[in-house]
CSV table of C-alpha atoms in Angstrom, one decimal:
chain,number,residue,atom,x,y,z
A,1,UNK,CA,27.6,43.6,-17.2
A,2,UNK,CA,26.3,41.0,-14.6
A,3,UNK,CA,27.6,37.7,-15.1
A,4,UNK,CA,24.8,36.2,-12.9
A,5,UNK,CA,27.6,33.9,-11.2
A,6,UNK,CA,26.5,33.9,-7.7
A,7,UNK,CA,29.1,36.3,-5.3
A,8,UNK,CA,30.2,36.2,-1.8
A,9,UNK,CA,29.2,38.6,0.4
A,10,UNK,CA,31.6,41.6,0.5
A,11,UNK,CA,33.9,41.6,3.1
A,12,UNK,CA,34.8,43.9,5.9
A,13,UNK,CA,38.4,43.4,5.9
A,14,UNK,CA,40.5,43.7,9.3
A,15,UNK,CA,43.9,46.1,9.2
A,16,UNK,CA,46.1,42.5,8.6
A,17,UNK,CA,43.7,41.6,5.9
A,18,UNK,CA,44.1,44.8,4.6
A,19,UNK,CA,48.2,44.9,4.9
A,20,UNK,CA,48.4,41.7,3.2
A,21,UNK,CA,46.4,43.3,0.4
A,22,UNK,CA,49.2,46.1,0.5
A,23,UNK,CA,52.0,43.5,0.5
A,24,UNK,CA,50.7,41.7,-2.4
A,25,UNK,CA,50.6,44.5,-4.4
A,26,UNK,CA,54.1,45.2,-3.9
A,27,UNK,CA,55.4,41.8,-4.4
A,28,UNK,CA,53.6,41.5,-7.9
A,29,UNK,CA,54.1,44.6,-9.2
A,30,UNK,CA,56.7,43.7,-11.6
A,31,UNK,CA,56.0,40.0,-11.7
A,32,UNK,CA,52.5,40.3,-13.1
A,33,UNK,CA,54.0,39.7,-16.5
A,34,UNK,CA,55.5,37.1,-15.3
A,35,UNK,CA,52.2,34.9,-14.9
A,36,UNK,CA,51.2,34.9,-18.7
A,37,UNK,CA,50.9,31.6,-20.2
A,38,UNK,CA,48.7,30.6,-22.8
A,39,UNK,CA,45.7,28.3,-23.2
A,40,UNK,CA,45.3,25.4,-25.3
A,41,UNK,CA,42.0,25.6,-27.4
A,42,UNK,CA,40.7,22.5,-26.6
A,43,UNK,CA,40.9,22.8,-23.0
A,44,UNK,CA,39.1,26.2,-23.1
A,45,UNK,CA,36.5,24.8,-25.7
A,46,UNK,CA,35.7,21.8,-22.9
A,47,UNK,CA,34.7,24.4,-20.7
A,48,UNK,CA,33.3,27.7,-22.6
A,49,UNK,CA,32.2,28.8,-25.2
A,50,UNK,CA,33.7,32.2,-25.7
A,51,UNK,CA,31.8,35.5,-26.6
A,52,UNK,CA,33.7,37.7,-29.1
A,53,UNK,CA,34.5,40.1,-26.3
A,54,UNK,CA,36.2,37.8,-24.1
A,55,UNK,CA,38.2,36.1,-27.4
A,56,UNK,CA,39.3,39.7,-28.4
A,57,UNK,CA,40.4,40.0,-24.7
A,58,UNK,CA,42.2,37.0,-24.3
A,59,UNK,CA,44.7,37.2,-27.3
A,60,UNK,CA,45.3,41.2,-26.1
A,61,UNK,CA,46.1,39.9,-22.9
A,62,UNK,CA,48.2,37.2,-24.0
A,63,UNK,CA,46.5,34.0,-23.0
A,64,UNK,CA,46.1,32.9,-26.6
A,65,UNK,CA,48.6,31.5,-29.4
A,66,UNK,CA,47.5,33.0,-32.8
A,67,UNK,CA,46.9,28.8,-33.7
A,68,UNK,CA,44.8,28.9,-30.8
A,69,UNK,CA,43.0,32.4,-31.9
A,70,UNK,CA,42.6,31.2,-35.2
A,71,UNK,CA,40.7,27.8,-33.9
A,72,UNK,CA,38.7,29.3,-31.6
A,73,UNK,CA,37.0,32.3,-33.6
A,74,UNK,CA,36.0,30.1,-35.9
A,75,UNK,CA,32.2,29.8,-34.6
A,76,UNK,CA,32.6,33.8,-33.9
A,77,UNK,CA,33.3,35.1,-37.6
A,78,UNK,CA,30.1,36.5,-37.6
A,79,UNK,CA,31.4,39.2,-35.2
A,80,UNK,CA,34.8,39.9,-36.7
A,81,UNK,CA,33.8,41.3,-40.1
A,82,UNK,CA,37.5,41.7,-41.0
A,83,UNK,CA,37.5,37.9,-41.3
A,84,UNK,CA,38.0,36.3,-44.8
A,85,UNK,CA,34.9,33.9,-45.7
A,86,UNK,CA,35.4,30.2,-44.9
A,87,UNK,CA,35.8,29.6,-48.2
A,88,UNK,CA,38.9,31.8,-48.6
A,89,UNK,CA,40.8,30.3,-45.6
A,90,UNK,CA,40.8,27.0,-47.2
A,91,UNK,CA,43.2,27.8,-49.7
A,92,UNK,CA,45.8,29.8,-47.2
A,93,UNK,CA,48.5,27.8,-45.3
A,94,UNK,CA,48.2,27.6,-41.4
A,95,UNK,CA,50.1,30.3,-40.8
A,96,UNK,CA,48.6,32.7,-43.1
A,97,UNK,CA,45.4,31.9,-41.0
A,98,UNK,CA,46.6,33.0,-38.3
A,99,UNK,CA,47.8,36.4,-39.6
A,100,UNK,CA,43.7,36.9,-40.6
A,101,UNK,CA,42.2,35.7,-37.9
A,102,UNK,CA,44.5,38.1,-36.0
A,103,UNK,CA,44.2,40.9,-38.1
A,104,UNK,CA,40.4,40.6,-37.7
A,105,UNK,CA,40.8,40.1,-33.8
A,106,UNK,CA,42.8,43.3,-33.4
A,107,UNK,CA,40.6,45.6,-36.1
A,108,UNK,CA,37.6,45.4,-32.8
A,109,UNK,CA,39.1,48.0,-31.2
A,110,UNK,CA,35.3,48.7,-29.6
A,111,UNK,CA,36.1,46.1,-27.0
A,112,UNK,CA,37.0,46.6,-23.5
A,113,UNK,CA,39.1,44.4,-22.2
A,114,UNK,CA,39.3,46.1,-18.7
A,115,UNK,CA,35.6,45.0,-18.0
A,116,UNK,CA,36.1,42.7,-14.7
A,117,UNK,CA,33.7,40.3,-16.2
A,118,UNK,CA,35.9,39.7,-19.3
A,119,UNK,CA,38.9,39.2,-16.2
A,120,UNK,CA,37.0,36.7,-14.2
A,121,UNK,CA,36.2,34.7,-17.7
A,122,UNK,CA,40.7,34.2,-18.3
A,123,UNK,CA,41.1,34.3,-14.2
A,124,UNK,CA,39.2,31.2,-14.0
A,125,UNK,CA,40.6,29.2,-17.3
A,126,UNK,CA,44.1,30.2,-16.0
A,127,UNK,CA,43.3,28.9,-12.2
A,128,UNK,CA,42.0,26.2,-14.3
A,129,UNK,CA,44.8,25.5,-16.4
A,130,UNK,CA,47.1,25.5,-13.3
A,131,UNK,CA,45.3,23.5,-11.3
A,132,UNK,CA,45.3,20.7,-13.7
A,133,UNK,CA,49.4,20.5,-14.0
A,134,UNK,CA,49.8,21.8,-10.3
A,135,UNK,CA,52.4,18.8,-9.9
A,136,UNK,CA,54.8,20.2,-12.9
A,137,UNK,CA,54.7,24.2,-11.4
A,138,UNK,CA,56.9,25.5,-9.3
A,139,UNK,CA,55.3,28.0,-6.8
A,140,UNK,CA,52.4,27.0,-7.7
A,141,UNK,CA,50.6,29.3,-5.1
A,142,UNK,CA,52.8,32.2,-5.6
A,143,UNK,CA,51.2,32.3,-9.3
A,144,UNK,CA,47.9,32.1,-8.2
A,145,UNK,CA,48.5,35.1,-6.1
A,146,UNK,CA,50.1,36.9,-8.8
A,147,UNK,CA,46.6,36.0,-10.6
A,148,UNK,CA,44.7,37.4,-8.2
A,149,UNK,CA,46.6,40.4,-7.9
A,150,UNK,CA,46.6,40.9,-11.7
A,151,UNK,CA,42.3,40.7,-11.8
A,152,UNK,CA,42.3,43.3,-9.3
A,153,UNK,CA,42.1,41.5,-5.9
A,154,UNK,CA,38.8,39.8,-6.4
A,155,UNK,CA,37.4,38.2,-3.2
A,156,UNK,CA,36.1,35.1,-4.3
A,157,UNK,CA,39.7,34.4,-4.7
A,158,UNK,CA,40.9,35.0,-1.3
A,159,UNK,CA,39.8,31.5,0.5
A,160,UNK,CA,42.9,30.2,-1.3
A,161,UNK,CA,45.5,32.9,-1.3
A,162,UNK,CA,48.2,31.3,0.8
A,163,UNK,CA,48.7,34.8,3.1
A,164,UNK,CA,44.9,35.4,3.3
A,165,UNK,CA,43.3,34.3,6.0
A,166,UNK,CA,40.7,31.0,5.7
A,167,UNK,CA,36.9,31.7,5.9
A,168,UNK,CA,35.5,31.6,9.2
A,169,UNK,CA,35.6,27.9,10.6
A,170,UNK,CA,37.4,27.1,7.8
A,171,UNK,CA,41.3,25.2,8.0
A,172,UNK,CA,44.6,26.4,7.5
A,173,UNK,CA,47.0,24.9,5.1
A,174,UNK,CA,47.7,23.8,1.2
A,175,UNK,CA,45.6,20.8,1.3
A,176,UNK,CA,42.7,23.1,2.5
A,177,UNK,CA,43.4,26.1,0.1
A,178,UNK,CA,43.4,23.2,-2.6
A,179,UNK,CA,39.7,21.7,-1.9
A,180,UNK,CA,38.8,25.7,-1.9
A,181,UNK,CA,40.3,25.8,-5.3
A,182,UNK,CA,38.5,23.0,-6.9
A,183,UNK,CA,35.1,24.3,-5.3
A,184,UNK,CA,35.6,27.5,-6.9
A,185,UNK,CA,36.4,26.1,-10.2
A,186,UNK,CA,34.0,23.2,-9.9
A,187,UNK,CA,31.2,26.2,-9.7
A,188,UNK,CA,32.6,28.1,-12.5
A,189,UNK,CA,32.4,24.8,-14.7
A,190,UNK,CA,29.5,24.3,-14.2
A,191,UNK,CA,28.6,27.7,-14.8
A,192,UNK,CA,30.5,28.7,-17.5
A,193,UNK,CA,29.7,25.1,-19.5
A,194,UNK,CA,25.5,26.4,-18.5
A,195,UNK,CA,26.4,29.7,-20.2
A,196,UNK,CA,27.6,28.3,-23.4
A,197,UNK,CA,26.3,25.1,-24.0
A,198,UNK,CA,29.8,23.5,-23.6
A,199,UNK,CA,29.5,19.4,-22.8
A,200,UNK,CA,30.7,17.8,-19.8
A,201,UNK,CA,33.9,16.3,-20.2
């Protein structure tokens, strides 16, 4: 599935850019768990508006609440059939709301949630997320490289993994790595919002 978000160019990694790939691995490969967190509705609804697919995805993976879930499919109960009319949830308390809504989530077993597109979709609202309350995280670039490890390595990431190198002509350094950050994000915003229709903030 193309997600018609412009890419860099592929890159032809040296043997250090390589070994630091190798590293990273190891160092996250019992701490991916580790980086799950989840995501306030409102703050993914001010910047996408999710398809079914990546909804499904993102409770499986653990980056929604079920009160999250359950406010978020809402405008997507046309594609979870399993879900009680609108009608029938206004009579059921909160929680038993979010027991449907995730009974209806799980019953789409036809989704796959290892499609990289689906990835990039809760890479970017966690980097998101993060970003936003950088100043309350401890290790704050240690998570975002256990991020990047857990979507595979992507290299649109790499300009602000702290042991990858900078682009070409580009500065060392966590001020640096940050404007690289909010350029990426800034671009998936604006991208992401395009896709769905979501307002500016």
């Amino acid at each position: 599935m193309d997600s018609g978000i412009p890419k860099r160019k592929m890159a032809c990694h040296s043997p250090d850019v390589r070994e630091a790939r190798h590293h990273q691995r190891e160092t996250n490969q019992t701490m991916n768990d580790v980086v799950r967190f989840t995501i306030p509705a409102d703050f993914i609804s001010s910047r996408i508006a999710l398809t079914t697919e990546e909804l499904v995805c993102g409770y499986r993976k653990g980056w929604l609440s079920p009160a999250a879930l359950a406010e978020l499919a809402g405008d997507l109960s046309a594609d979870l059939p399993d879900l009680p009319a609108e009608e029938e949830l206004l009579y059921l308390l909160p929680s038993e709301i979010e027991e449907k809504v995730r009974t209806a989530v799980l019953a789409r077993d036809d989704v796959d949630c290892a499609d990289p597109e689906i990835g990039k979709v809760w890479g970017y609202l966690a980097l998101a997320r993060l970003n936003e309350r950088r100043d309350t995280i401890s290790g704050f670039w240690d998570v975002i490289a256990m991020i990047w490890s857990d979507l595979g390595y992507p290299d649109e990431m790499e300009p602000f993994i702290y042991h990858m190198p900078p682009p070409p002509g580009e500065e060392f350094g966590e001020p640096a790595m940050l404007r690289r950050l909010e350029s990426y994000l800034a671009d998936r915003t604006r991208w992401y919002r395009a896709r769905g229709g979501s307002s500016p903030e």
